[in-house]
CSV table of C-alpha atoms and ligand atoms in Angstrom, one decimal:
chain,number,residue,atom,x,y,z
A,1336,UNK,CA,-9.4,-13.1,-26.7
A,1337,UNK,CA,-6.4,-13.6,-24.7
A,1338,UNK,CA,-6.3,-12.7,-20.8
A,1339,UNK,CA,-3.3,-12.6,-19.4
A,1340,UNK,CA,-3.2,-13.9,-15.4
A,1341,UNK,CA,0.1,-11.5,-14.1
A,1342,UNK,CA,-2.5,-7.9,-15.6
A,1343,UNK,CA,-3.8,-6.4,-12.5
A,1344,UNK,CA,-7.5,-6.3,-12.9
A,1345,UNK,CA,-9.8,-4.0,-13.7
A,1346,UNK,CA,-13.8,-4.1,-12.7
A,1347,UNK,CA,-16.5,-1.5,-13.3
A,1348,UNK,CA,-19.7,-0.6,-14.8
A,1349,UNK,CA,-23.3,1.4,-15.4
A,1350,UNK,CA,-26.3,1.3,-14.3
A,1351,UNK,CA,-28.7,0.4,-16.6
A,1352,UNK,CA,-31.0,3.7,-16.4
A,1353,UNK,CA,-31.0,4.8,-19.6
A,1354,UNK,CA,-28.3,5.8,-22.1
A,1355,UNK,CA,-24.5,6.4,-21.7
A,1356,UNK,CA,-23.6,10.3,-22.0
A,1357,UNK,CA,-21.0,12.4,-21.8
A,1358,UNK,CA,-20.5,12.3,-17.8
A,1359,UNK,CA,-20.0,8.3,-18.8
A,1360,UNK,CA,-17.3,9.3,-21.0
A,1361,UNK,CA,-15.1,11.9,-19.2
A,1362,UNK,CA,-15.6,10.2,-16.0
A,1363,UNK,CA,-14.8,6.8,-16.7
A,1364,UNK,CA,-15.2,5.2,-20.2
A,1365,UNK,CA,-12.4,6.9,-21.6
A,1366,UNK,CA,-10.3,5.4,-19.0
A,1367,UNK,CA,-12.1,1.7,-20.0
A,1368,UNK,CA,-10.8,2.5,-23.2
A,1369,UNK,CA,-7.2,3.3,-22.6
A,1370,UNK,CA,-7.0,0.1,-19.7
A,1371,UNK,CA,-8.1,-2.3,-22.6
A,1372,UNK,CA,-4.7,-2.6,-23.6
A,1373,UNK,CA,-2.9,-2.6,-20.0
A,1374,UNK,CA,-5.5,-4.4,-17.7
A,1375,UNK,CA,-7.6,-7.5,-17.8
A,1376,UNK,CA,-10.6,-5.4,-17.6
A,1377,UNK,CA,-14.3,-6.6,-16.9
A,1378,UNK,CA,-17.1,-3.7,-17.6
A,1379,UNK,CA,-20.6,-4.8,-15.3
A,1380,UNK,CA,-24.3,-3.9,-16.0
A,1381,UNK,CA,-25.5,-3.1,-12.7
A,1382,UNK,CA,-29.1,-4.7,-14.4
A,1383,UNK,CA,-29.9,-5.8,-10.5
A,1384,UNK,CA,-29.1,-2.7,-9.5
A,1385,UNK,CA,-31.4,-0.6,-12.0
A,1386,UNK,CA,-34.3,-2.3,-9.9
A,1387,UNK,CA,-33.5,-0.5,-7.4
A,1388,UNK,CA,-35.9,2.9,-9.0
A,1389,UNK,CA,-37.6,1.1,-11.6
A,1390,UNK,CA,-38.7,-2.7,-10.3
A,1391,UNK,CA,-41.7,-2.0,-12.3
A,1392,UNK,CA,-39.8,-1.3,-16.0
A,1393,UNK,CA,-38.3,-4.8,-16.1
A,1394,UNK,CA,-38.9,-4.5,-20.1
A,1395,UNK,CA,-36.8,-0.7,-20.2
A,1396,UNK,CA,-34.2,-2.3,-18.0
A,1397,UNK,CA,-33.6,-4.7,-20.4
A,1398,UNK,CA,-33.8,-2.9,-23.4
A,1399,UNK,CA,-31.4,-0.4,-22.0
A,1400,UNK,CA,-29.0,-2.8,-21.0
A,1401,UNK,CA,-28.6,-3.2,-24.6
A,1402,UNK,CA,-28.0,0.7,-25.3
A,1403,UNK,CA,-25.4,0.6,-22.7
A,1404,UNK,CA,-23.4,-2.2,-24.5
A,1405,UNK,CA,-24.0,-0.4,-27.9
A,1406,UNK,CA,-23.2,3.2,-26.5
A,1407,UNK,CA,-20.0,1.6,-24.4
A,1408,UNK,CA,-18.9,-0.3,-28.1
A,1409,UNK,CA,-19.2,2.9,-29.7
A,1410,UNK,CA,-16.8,4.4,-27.3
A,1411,UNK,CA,-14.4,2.1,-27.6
A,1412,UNK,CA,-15.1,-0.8,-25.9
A,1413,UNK,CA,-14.1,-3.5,-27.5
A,1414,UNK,CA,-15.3,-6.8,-26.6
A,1415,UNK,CA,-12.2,-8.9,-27.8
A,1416,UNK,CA,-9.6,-7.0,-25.2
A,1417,UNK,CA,-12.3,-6.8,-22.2
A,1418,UNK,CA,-15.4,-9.2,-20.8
A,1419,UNK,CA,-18.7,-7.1,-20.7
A,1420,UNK,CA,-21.2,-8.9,-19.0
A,1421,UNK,CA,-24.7,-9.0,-17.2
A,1422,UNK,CA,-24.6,-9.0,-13.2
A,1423,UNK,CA,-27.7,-10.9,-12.9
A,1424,UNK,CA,-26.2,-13.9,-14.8
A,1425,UNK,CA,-22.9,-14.0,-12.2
A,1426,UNK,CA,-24.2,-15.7,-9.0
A,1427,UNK,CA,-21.6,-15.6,-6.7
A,1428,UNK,CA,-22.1,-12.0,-7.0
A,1429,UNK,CA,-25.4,-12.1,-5.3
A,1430,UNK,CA,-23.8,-14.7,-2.9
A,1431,UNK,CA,-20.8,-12.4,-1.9
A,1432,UNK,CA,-23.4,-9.6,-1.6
A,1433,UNK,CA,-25.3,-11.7,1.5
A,1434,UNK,CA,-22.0,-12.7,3.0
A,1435,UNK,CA,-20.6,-8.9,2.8
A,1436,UNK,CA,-24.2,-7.5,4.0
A,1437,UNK,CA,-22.9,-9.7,7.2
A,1438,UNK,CA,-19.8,-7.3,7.8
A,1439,UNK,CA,-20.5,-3.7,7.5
A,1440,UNK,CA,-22.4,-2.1,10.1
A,1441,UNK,CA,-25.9,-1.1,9.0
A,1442,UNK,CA,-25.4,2.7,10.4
A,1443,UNK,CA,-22.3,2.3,8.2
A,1444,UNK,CA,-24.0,1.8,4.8
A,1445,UNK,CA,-27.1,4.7,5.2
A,1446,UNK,CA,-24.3,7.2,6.2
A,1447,UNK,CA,-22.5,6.5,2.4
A,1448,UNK,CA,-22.8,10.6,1.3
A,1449,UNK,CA,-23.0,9.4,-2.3
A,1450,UNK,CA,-26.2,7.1,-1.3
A,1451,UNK,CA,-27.7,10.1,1.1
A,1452,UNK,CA,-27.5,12.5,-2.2
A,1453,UNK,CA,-29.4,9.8,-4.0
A,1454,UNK,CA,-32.1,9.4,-1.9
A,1455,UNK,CA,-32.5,13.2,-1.6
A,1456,UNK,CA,-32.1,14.1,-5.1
A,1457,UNK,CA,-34.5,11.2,-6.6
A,1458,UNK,CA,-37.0,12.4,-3.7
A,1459,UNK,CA,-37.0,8.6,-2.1
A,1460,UNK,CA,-35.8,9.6,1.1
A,1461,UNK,CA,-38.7,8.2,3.3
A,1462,UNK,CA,-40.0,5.4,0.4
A,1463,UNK,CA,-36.8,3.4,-0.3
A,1464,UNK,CA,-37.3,0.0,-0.8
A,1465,UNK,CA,-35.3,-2.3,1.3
A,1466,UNK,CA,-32.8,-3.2,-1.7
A,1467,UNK,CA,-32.0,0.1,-2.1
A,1468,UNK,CA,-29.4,0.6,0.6
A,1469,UNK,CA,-28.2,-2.9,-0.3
A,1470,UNK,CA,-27.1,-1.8,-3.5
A,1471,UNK,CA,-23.8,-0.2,-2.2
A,1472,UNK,CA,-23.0,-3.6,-0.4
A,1473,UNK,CA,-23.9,-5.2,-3.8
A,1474,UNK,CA,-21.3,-3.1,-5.2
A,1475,UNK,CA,-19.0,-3.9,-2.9
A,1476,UNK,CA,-19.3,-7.6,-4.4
A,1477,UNK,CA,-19.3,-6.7,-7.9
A,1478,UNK,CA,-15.5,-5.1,-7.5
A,1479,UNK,CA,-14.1,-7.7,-4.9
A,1480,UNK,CA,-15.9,-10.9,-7.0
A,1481,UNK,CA,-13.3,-10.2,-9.5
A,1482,UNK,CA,-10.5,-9.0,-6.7
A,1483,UNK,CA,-9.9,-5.5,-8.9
A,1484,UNK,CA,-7.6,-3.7,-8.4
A,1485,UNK,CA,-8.6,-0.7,-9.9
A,1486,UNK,CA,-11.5,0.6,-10.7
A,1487,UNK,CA,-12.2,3.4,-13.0
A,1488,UNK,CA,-15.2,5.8,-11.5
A,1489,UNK,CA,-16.6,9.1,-11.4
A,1490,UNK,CA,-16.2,11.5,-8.5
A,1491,UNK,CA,-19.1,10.3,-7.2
A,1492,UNK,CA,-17.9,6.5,-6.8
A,1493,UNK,CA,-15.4,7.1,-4.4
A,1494,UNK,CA,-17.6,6.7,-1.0
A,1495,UNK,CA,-18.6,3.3,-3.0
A,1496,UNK,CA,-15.0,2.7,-3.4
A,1497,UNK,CA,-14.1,3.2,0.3
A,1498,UNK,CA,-16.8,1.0,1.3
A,1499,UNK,CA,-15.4,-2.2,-0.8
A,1500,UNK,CA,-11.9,-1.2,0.7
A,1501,UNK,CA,-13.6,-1.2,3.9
A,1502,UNK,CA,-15.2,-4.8,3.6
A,1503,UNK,CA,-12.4,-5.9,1.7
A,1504,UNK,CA,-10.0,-5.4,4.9
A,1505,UNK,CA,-11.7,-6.3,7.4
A,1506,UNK,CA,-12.9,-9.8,5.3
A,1507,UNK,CA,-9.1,-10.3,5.1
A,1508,UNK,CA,-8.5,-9.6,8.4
A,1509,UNK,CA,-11.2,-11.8,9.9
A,1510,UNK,CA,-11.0,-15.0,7.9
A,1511,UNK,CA,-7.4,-14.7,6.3
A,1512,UNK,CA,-5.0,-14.0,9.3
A,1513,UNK,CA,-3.7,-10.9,7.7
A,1514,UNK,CA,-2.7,-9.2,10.7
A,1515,UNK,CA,-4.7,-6.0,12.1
A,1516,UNK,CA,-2.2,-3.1,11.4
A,1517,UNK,CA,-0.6,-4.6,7.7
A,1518,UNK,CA,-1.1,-1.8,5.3
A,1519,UNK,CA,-3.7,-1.8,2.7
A,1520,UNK,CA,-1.0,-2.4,-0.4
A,1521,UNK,CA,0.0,-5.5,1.6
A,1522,UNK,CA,-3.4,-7.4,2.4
A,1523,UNK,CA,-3.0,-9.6,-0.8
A,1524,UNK,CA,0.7,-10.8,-0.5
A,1525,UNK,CA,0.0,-11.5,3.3
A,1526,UNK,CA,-2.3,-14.0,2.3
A,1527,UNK,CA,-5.5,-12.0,2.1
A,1528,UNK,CA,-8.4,-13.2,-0.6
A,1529,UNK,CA,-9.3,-9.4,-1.5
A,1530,UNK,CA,-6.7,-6.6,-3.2
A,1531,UNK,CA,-7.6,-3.5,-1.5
A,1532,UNK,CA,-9.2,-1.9,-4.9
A,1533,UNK,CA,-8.1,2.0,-6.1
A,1534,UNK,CA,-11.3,4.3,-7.4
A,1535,UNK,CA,-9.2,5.3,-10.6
A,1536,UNK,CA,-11.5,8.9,-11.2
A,1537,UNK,CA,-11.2,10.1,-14.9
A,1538,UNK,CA,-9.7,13.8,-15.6
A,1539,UNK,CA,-13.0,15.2,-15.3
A,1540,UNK,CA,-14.6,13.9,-12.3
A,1541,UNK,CA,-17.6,15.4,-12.2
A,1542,UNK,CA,-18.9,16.3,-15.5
A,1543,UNK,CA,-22.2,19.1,-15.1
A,1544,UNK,CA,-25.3,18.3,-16.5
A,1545,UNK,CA,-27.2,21.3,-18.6
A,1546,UNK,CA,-29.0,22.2,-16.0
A,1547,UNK,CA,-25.8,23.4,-14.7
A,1548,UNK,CA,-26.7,22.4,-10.7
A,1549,UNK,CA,-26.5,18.6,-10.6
A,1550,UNK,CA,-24.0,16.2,-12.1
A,1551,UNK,CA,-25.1,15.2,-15.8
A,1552,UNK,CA,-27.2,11.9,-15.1
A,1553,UNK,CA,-29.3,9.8,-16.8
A,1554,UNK,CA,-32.1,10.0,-14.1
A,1555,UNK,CA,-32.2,13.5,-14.0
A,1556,UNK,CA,-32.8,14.3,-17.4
A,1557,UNK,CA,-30.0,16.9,-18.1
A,1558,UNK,CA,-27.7,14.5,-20.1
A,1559,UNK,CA,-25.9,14.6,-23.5
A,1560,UNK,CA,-26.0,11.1,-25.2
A,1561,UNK,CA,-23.2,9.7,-26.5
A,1562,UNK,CA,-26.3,9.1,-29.7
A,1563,UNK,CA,-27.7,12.5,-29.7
A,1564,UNK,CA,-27.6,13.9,-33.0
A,1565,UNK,CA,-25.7,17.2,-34.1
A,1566,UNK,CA,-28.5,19.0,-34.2
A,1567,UNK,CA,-29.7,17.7,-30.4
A,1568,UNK,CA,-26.2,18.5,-29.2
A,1569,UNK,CA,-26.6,21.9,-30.4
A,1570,UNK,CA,-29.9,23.0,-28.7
A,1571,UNK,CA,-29.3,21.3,-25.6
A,1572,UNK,CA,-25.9,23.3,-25.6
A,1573,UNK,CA,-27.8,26.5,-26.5
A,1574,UNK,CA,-30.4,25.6,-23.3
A,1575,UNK,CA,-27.3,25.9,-20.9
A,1576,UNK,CA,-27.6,28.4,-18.4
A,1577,UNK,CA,-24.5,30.2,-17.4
A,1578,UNK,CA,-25.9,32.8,-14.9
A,1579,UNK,CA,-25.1,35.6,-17.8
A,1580,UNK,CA,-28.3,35.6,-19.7
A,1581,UNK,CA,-28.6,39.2,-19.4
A,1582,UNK,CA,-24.8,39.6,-19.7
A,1583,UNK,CA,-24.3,42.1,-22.9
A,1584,UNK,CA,-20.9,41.2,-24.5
A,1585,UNK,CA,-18.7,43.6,-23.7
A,1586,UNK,CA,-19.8,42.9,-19.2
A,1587,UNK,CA,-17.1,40.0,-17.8
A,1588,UNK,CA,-18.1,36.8,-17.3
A,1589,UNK,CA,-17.5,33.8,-15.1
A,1590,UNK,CA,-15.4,31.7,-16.2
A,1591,UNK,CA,-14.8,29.4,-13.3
A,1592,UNK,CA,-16.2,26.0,-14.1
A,1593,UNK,CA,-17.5,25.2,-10.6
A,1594,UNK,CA,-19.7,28.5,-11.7
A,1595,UNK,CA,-20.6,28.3,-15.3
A,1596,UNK,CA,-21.0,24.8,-16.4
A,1597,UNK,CA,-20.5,26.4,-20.2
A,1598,UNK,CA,-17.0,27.1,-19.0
A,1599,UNK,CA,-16.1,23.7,-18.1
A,1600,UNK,CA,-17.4,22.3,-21.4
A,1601,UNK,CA,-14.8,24.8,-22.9
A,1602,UNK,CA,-12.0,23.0,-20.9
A,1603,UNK,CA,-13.5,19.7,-21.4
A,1604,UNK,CA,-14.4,19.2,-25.0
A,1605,UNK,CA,-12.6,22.0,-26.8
A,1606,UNK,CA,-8.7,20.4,-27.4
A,1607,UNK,CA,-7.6,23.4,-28.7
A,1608,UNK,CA,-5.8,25.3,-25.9
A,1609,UNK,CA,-5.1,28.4,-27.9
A,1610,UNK,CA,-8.8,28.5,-28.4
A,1611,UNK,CA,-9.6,27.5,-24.7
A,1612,UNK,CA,-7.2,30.5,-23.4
A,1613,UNK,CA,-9.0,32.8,-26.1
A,1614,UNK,CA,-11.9,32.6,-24.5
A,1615,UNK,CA,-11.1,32.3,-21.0
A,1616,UNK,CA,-9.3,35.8,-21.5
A,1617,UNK,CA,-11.9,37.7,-23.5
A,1618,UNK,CA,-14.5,36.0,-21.3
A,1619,UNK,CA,-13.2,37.2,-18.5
A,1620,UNK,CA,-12.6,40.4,-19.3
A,1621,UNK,CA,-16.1,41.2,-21.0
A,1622,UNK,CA,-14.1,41.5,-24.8
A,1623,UNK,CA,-16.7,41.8,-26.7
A,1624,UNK,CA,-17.7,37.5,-26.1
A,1625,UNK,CA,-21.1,36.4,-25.8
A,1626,UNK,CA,-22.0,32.9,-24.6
A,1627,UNK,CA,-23.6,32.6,-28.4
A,1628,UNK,CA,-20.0,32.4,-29.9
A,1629,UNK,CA,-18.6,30.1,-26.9
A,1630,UNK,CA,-21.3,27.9,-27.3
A,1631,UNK,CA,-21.4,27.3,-30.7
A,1632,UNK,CA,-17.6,26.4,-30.0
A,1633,UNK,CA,-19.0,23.9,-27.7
A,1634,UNK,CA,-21.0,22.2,-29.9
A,1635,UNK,CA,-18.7,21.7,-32.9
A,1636,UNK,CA,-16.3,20.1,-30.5
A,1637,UNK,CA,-18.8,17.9,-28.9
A,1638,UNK,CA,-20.1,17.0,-32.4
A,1639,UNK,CA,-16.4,16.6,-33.4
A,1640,UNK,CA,-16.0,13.7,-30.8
A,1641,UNK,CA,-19.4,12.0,-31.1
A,1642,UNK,CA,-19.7,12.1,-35.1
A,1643,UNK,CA,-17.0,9.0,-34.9
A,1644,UNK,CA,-18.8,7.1,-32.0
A,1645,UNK,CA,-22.0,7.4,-33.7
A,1646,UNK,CA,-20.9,5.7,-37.1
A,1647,UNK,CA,-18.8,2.7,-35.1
A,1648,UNK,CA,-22.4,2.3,-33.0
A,1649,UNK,CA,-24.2,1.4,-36.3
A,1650,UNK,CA,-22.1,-1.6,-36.8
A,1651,UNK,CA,-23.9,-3.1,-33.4
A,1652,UNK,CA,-27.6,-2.4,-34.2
A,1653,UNK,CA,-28.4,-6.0,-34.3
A,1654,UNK,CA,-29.9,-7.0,-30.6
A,1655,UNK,CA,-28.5,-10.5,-31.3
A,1656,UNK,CA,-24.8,-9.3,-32.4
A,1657,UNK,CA,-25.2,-7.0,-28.5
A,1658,UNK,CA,-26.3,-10.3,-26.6
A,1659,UNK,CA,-23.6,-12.8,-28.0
A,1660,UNK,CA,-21.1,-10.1,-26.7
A,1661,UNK,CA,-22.7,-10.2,-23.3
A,1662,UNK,CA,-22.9,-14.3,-23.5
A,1663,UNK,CA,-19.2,-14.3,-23.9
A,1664,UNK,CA,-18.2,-11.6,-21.8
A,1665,UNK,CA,-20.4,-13.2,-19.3
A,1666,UNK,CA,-18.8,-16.9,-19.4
A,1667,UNK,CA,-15.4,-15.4,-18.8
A,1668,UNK,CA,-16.8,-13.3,-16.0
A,1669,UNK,CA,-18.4,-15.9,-14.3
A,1670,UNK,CA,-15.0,-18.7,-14.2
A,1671,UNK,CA,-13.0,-15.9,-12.3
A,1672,UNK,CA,-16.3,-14.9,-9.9
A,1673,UNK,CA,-16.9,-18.6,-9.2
A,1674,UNK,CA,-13.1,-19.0,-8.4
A,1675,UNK,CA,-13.5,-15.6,-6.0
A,1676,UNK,CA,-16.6,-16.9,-4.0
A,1677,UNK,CA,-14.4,-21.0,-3.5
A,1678,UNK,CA,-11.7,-18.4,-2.3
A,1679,UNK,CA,-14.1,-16.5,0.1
A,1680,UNK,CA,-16.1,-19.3,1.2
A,1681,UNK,CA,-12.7,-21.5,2.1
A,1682,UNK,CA,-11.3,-18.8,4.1
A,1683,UNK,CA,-14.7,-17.8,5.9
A,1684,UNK,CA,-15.6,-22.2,6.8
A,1685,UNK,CA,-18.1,-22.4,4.6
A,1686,UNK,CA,-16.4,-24.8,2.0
A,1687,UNK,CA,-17.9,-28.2,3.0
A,1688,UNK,CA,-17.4,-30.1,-0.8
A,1689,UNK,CA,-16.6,-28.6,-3.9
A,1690,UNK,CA,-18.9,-27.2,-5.7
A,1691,UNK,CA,-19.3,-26.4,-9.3
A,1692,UNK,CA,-22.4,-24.8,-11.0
A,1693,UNK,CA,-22.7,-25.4,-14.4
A,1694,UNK,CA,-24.7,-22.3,-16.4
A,1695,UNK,CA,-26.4,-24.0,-19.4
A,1696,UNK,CA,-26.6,-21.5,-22.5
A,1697,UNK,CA,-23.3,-19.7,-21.8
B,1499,ATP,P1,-28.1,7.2,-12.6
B,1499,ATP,O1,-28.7,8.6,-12.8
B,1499,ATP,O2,-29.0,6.1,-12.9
B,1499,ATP,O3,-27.3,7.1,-11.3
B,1499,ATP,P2,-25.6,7.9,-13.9
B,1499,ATP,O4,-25.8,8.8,-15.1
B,1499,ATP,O5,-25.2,8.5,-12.6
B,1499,ATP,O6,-27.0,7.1,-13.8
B,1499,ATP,P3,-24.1,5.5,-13.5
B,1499,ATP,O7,-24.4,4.3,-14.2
B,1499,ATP,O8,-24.6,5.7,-12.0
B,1499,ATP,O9,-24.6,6.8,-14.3
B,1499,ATP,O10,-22.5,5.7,-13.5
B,1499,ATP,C1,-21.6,5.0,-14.3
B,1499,ATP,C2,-20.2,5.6,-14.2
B,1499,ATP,O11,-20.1,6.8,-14.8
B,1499,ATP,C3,-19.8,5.8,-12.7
B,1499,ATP,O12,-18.4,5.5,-12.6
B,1499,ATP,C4,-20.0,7.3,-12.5
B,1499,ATP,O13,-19.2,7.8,-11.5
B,1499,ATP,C5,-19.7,7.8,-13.9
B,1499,ATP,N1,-20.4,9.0,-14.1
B,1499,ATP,C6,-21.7,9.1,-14.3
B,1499,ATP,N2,-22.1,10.4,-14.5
B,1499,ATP,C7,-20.9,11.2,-14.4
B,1499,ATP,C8,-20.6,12.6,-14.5
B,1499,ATP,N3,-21.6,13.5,-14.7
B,1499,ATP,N4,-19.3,13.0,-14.5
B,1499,ATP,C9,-18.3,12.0,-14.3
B,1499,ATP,N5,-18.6,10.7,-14.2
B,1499,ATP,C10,-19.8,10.3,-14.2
B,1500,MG,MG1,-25.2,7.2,-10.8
């Protein structure tokens, strides 16, 4: 693989809670895909991270980290333009994590909307664990450890996003000289360690999940999989509730995708635009359109795009063929985070010799 050192630099990644759907793909994967070629790109497990909810599923942690590697190479990811690799094996992630904890203001970090929502929605509002909170300032690590600047996300990202800005200016400002009122596109040229990194959000931000209230999420159980079959596609399409289900075909409907979740499939997944305004006419206007015909629409496009994806995942069903990928990706991860933190720790005094870790088995 060749990297090239003048490519701005891409970082970001999944949690691994289960498998990779079509929120995943919309929101940011596609975006992976298309970067490949223009950025030196690094795609994370967040495996650390996925203890967060399940500390005691150490054993589906791990065997989900391997779905997410297969689902992500049958997207597109392709492990000879881009380094995939395993948080927990990059220390001076977990380092940079302790050193960042050091400069954001606790109040700061349990006011994060996108952490609030979290907590509320996975019912854990008065039983987090301590590292649960932490996670955000972990993120905040895994994009600056590889001084990003752009990092492709869904909607939901961006408060994350802000954060790392946050810590990455005022590291810069405290230990780097760069002066209090430079402006963010000017922190690394003035001498600063950290790029000011850009939440790059996919052209569907916010993908709905088929239960047509929350975002589509592994966790909550209202996801397409990038592996479910035609015939899985097609009933959890059918199971979408679109507010109409007594509509008879010839009342309107809504059509507005912040409304009817079946609508914003339609712009999302169907490329045909004749087809698309076909239906957000007759829709609209009650013409004689149930949501039977729009779904079934639906489905063949969604079927369309995963049928591909599905045959370029069998080519990866070997665990050992998955974990050489992460070995690699994660050796070429690690020189540039080790480089990061010798950067960090010189500007903050806490170089006193060189250091170099050597990590047997990569
Ligand atoms: P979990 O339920 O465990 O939080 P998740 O389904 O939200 O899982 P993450 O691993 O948290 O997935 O997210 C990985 C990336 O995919 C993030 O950039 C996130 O913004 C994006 N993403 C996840 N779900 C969606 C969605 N429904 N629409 C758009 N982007 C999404
Ligand atoms: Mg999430």
């Amino acid at each position: 693989m060749t990297t090239s050192t003048d490519r701005m630099r891409v970082l970001t990644g999944d949690t691994p809670t289960g498998n990779l759907h079509l929120g995943h793909w919309v929101g940011s994967v596609r975006r992976r895909v298309e970067m490949q070629d223009t950025h030196e790109c690094y795609f994370l497990l967040a495996n650390m991270h996925a203890f967060t909810t399940r500390a005691d599923e150490p054993e589906e942690i791990r065997a989900d980290c391997i779905e997410c590697v297969r689902d992500a190479l049958a997207m597109g990811i392709d492990p000879s333009r881009c380094s995939i690799f395993l948080q927990t094996e990059v220390p001076a992630i977990s380092e940079l994590t302790y050193l960042f904890s050091m400069l954001l203001p606790y109040n700061r970090v349990m006011r994060n909307p996108t952490l609030k929502d979290e907590l509320k929605i996975k019912g854990m509002e008065d039983n987090h664990s301590f590292g649960f909170p932490l996670y955000t300032v972990g993120q905040t690590a895994d994009i600056l450890a590889f001084r990003a600047h752009a990092v492709p996300v869904g909607e939901d990202q961006v408060p994350h996003i802000e954060l790392t800005r946050e810590v990455a200016r005022r590291f810069n400002k405290m230990y780097c000289g760069v002066p209090a009122k430079a402006p963010d596109e000017e922190h690394e040229s003035l001498g600063g360690v950290f790029p000011l990194p850009v939440a790059d959000v996919g052209r569907v931000g916010r993908l709905s999940g088929i239960d047509g209230v929350q975002k589509m999420s592994k966790s909550l159980g209202n996801a397409i999989y990038i592996r479910d079959t035609a015939k899985q596609v097609k009933k959890k399409i059918g199971r979408i509730y679109t507010g109409h289900d007594s509509r008879q075909p010839d009342e309107p409907g809504e059509i507005d995708p912040e409304k009817n979740p079946l609508f914003q499939y339609v712009e999302t997944f169907i490329d045909d635009e004749d087809l698309v305004s076909d239906f957000r006419d007759r829709y609209s206007r009650g013409a004689n359109i149930g949501d039977g015909e729009v779904k079934v629409a639906v489905s063949d496009a969604i079927n369309h795009l995963l049928g591909p994806m599905q045959e370029r995942r069998e080519q990866f069903s070997s665990d050992d063929d998955v974990i050489d990928i992460l070995r690699e990706g994660t050796g070429r991860a690690n020189s540039i985070a080790e480089e990061t933190l010798a950067l960090a720790k010189e500007a903050a005094s806490l170089k006193f010799f060189n250091r170099t870790i050597s990590l047997q088995g990569l």
